[in-house]
Short mmCIF file of C-alpha atoms in Angstrom, two decimals:
data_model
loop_
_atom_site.label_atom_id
_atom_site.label_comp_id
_atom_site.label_asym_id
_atom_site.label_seq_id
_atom_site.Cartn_x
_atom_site.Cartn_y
_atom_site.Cartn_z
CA UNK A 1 -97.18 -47.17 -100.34
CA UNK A 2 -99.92 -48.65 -102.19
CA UNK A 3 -101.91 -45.94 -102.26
CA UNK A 4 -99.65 -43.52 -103.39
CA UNK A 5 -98.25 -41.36 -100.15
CA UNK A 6 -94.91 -40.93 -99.38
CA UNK A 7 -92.96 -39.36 -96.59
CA UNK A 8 -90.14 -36.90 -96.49
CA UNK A 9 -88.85 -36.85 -92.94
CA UNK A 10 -85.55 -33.83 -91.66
CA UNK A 11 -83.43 -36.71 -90.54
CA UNK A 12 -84.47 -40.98 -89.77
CA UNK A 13 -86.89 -41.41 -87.55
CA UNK A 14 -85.63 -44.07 -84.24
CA UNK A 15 -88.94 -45.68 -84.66
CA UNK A 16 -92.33 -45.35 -87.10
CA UNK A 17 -95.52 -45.62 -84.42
CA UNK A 18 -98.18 -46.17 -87.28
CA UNK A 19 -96.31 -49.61 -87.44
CA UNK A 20 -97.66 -50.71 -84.36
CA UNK A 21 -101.30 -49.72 -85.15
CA UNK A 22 -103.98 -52.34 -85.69
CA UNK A 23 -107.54 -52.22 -86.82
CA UNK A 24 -108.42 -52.53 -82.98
CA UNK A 25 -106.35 -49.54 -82.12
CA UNK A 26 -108.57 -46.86 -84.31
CA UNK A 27 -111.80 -48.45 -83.75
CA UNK A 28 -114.15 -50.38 -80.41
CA UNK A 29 -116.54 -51.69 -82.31
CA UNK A 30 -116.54 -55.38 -82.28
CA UNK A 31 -116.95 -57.35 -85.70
CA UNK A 32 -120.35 -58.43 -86.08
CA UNK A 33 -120.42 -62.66 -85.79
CA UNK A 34 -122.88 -64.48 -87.81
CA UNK A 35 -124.93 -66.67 -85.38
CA UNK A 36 -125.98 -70.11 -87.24
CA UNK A 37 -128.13 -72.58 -86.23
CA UNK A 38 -125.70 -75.25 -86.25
CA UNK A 39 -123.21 -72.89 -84.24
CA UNK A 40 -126.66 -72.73 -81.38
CA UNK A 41 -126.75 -76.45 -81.54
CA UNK A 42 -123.15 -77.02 -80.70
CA UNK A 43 -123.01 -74.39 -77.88
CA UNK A 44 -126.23 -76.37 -76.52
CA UNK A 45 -124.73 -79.69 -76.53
CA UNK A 46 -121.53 -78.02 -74.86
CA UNK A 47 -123.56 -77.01 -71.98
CA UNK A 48 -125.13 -79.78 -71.63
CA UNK A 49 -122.43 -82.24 -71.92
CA UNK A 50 -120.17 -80.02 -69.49
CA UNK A 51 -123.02 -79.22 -67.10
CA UNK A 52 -123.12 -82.27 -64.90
CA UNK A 53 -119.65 -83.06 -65.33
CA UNK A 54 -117.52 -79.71 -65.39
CA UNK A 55 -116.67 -77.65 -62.07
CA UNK A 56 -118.34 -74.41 -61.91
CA UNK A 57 -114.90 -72.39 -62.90
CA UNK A 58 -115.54 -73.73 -67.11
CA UNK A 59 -114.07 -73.07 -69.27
CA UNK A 60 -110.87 -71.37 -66.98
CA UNK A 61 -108.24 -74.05 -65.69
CA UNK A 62 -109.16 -72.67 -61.78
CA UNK A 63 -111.35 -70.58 -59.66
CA UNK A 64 -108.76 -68.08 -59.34
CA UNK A 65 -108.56 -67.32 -63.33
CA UNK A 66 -112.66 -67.68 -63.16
CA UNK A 67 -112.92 -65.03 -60.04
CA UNK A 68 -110.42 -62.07 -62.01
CA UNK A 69 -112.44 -62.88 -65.83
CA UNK A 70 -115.42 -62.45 -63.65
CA UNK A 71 -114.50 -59.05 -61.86
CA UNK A 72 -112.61 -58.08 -65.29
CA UNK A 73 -115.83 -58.02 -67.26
CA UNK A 74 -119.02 -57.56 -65.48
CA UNK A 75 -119.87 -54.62 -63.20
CA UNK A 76 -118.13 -51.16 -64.42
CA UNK A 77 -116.91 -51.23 -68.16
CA UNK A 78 -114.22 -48.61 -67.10
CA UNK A 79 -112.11 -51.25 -66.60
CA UNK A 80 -108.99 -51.70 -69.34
CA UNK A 81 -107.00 -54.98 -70.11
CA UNK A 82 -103.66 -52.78 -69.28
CA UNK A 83 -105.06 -51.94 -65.86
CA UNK A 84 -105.89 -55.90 -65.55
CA UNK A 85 -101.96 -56.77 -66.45
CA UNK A 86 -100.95 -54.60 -63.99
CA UNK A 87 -102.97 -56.34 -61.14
CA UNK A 88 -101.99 -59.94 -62.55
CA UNK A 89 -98.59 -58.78 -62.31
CA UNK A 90 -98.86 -57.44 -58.42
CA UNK A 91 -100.67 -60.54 -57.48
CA UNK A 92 -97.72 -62.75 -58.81
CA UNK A 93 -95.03 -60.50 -57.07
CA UNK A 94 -93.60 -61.55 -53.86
CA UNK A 95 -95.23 -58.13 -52.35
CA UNK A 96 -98.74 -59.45 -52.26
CA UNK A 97 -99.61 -61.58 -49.35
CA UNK A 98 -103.07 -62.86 -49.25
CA UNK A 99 -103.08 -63.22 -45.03
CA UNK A 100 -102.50 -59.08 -45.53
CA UNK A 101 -106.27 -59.05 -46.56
CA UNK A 102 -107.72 -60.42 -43.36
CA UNK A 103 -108.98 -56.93 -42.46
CA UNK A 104 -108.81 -54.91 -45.25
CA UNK A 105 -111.61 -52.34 -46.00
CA UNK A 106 -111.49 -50.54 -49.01
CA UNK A 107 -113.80 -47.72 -47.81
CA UNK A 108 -111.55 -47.55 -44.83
CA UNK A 109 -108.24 -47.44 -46.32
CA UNK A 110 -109.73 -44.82 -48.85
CA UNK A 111 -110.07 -42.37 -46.37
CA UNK A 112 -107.04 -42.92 -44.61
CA UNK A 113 -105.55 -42.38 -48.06
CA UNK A 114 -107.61 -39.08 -48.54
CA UNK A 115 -106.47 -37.65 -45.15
CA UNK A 116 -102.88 -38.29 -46.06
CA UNK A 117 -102.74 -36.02 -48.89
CA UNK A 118 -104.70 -33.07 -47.15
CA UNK A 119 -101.55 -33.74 -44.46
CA UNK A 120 -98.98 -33.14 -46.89
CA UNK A 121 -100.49 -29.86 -48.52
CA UNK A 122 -100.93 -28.75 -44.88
CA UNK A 123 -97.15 -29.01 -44.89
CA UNK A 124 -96.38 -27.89 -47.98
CA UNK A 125 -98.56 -25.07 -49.26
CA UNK A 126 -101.62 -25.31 -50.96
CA UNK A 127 -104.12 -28.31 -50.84
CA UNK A 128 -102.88 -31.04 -52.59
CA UNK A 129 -105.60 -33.38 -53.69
CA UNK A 130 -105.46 -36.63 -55.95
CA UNK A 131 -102.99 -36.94 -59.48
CA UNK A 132 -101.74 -33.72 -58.33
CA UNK A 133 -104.21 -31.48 -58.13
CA UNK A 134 -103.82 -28.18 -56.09
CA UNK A 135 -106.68 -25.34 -55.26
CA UNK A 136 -105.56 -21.62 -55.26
CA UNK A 137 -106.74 -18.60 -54.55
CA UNK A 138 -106.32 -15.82 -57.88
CA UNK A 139 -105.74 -12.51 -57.41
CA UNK A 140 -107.03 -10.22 -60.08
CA UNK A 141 -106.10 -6.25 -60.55
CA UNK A 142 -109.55 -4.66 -61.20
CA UNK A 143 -109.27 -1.78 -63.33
CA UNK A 144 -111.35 1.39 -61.74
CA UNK A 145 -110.85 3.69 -64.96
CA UNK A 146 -108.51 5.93 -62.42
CA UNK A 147 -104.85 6.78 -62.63
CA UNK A 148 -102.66 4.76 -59.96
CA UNK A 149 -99.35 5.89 -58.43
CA UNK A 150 -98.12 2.33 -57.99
CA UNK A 151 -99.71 -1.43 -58.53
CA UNK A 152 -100.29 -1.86 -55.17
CA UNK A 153 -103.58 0.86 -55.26
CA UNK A 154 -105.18 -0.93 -57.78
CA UNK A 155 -107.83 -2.88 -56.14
CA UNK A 156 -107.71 -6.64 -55.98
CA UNK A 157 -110.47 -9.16 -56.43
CA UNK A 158 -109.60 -12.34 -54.93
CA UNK A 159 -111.12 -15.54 -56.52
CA UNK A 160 -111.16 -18.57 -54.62
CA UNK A 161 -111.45 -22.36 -55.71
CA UNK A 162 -109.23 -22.51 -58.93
CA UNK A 163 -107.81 -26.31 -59.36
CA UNK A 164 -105.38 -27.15 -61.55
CA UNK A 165 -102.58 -28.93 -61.93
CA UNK A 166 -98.69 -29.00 -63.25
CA UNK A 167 -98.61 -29.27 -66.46
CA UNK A 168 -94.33 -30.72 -66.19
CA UNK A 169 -95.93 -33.36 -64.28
CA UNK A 170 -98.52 -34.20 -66.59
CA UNK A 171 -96.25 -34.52 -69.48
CA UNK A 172 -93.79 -36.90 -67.39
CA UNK A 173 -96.99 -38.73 -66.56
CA UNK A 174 -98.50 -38.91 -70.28
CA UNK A 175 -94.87 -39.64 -71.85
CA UNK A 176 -93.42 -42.65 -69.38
CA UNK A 177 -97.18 -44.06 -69.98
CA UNK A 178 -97.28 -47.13 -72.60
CA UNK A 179 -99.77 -45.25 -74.68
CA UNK A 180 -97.30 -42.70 -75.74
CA UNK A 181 -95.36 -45.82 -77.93
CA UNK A 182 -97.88 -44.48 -80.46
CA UNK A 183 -96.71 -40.93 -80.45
CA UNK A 184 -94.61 -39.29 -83.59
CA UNK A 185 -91.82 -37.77 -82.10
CA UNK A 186 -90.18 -36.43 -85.43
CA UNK A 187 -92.55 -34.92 -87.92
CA UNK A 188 -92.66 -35.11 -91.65
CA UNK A 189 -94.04 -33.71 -94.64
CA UNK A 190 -96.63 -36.20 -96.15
CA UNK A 191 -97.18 -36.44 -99.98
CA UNK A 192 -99.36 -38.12 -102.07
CA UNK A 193 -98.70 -39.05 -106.07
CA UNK A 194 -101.79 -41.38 -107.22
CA UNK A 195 -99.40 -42.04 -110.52
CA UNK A 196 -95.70 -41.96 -111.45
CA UNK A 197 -96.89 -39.70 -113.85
CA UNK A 198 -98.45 -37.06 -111.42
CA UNK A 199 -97.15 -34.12 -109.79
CA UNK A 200 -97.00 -34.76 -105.53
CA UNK A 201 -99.61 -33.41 -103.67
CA UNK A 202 -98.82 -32.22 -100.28
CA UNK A 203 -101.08 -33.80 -97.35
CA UNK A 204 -101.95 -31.93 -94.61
CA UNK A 205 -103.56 -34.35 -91.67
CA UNK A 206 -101.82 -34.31 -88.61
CA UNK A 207 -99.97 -31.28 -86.27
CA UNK A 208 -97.01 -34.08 -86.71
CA UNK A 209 -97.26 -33.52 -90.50
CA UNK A 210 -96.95 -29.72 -90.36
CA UNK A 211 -94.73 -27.59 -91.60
CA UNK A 212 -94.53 -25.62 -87.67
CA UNK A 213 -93.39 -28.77 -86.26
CA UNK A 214 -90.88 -29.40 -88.47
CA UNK A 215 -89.47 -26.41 -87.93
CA UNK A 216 -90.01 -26.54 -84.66
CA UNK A 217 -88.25 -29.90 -84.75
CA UNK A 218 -85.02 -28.81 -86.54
CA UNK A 219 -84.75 -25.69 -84.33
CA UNK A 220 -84.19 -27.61 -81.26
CA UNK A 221 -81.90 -29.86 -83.45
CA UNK A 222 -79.51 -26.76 -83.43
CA UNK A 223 -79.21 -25.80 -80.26
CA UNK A 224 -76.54 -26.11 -77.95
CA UNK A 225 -76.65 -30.07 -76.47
CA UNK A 226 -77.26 -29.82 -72.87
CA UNK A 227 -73.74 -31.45 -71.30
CA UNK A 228 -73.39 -35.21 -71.28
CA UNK A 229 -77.27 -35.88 -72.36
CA UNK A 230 -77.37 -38.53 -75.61
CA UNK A 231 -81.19 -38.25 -75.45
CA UNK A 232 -83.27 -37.78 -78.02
CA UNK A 233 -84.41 -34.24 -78.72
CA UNK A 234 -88.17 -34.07 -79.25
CA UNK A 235 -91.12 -31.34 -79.94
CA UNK A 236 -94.01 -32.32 -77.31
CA UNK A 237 -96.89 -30.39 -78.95
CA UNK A 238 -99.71 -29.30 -77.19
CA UNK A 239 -102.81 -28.33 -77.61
CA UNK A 240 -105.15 -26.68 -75.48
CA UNK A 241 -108.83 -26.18 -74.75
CA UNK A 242 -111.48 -24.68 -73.06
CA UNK A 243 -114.88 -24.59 -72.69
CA UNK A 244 -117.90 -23.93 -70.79
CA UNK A 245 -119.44 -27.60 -69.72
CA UNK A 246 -122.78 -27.72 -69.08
CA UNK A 247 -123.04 -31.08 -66.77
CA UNK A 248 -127.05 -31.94 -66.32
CA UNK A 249 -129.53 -31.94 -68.26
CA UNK A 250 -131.68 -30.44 -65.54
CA UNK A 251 -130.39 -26.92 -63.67
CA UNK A 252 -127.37 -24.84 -63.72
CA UNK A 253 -124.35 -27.01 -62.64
CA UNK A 254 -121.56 -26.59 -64.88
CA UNK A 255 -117.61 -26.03 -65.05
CA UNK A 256 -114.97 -24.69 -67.17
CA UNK A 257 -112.27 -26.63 -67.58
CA UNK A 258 -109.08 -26.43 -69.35
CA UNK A 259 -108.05 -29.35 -71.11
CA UNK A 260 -104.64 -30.32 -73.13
CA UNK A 261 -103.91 -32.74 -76.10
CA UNK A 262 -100.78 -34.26 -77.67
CA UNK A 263 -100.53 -33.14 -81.20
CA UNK A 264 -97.49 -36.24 -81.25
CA UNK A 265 -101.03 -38.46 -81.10
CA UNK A 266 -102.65 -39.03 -84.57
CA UNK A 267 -106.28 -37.44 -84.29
CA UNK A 268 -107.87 -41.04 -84.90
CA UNK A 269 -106.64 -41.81 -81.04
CA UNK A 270 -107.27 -38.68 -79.81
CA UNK A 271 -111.15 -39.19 -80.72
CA UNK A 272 -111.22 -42.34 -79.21
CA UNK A 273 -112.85 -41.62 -75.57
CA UNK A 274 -111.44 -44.94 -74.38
CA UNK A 275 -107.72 -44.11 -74.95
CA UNK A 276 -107.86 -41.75 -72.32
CA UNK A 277 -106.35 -38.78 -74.53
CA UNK A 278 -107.78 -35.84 -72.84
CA UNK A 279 -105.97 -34.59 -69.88
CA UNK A 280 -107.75 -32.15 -67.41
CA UNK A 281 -104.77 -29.23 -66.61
CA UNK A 282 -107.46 -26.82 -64.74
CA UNK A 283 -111.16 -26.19 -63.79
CA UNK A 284 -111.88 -22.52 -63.54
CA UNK A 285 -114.44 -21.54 -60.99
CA UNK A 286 -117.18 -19.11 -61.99
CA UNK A 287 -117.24 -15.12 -60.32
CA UNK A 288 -120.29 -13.41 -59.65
CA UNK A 289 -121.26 -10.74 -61.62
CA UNK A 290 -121.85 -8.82 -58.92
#
């Protein structure tokens, strides 16, 4: 490119994500606007003309559009224009039926919601709570500093209260979401030559851009295909985490969570808290000491 990097990829890549990437993908903050104070004087006489004469809904064509701009940005800013899409899109589907919200109560249905999953890890093992979440109990082999005929003297400490959850399920989840259109799925090795004179300089930035992923990439390349699958074959690599978190500023309350990453992601979206790139696998409860 203009700058003088180059790729050099094992075989051609079905698609090149960085394509897709925009100024608004790597960064939130907004371009500053230069106020003027012609600009004030023409929003003024806006108002003023439209006040009087212009139903409360300006500028939207309807109440309708006014009521979901309203709810989409005031209130909680956790709230994402794909999450919006996806409601626009279940309000136009023939399943939504405005008479079925005579009686609804969201605290209500909530609950009902709630007690629905506790019924089905009842039935099926341990707990199952929200996005797949499951508490166990961990048994650990203490060691006594004795000699032990068989594992089963060796005396157990049972810890309670470990949640965590699949970690198949939350690469199915992370993978089928549209976020993961920005994911490398074959790696390269990345090269820069300022001139034609130069000798190439190799550019290490990215887990994508590594020489263990290629590797990693052409190894599963060789192996046997699995019977009747034209899929692509891919490296998913992750990247795990863990840390004490400390989560007041006053007391002791804190967890230890486990936490995974998608190398496929380039690092300028994983550091982006609002791209949701940090996915919780397990929070490890604390033992006593005792």
């Amino acid at each position: 490119n203009a700058f003088g990097m180059y790729r050099e990829y094992p075989l051609i890549p079905t698609h090149n994500p960085d394509d897709l990437l925009t100024l608004d993908n790597l960064s939130d903050i907004t371009a500053p606007q230069v106020v003027t104070d012609a600009a004030v004087m023409h929003l003024f006489k806006q108002i003023h003309t439209h006040s009087a004469n212009t139903p409360s809904y300006f500028p939207f064509a309807n109440s309708t559009i006014f009521g979901l701009m309203n709810w989409m940005w005031s209130g909680s800013a956790m709230k994402s224009i794909g999450e919006m899409i996806k409601l626009i899109n279940f309000l136009k589907s023939d399943d939504f039926k405005k008479e079925d919200l005579i009686d609804f109560d969201i605290r209500k249905e909530t609950a009902k919601f709630d007690a629905s999953l506790e019924d089905t890890g009842l039935k099926k093992g341990p707990a199952v709570v929200k996005d797949g979440w499951r508490e166990v109990e961990v048994d650990i082999q203490v060691p006594t500093g004795q000699a032990h005929a068989s594992d089963s003297d060796i005396p157990v400490f049972s810890v309670p209260g470990l949640h965590h959850r699949s970690i198949v399920e939350v690469l199915k989840a992370v993978l089928t979401d549209s976020a993961s259109r920005y994911f490398h799925y074959t790696p390269f090795k990345q090269f820069w030559k300022p001139t034609p004179e130069s000798e190439p300089q190799r550019v290490h930035d990215e887990i994508y851009s590594s020489d263990a992923m290629v590797e990693a990439h052409e190894a599963i390349q060789n192996l046997p295909p699995e019977p009747g699958c034209q899929l692509e074959r891919v490296v998913a690599a992750l990247m795990f985490w863990s840390d004490s978190t400390h989560l007041a500023s006053f007391g002791n309350a804190s967890l230890w969570p486990i936490y995974l990453f998608f190398g496929n992601q380039s690092k300028w979206l994983r550091g982006k808290p609002r791209t949701g790139s940090c996915h919780h696998l397990a929070y490890i409860p604390k033992v006593s000491s005792i």
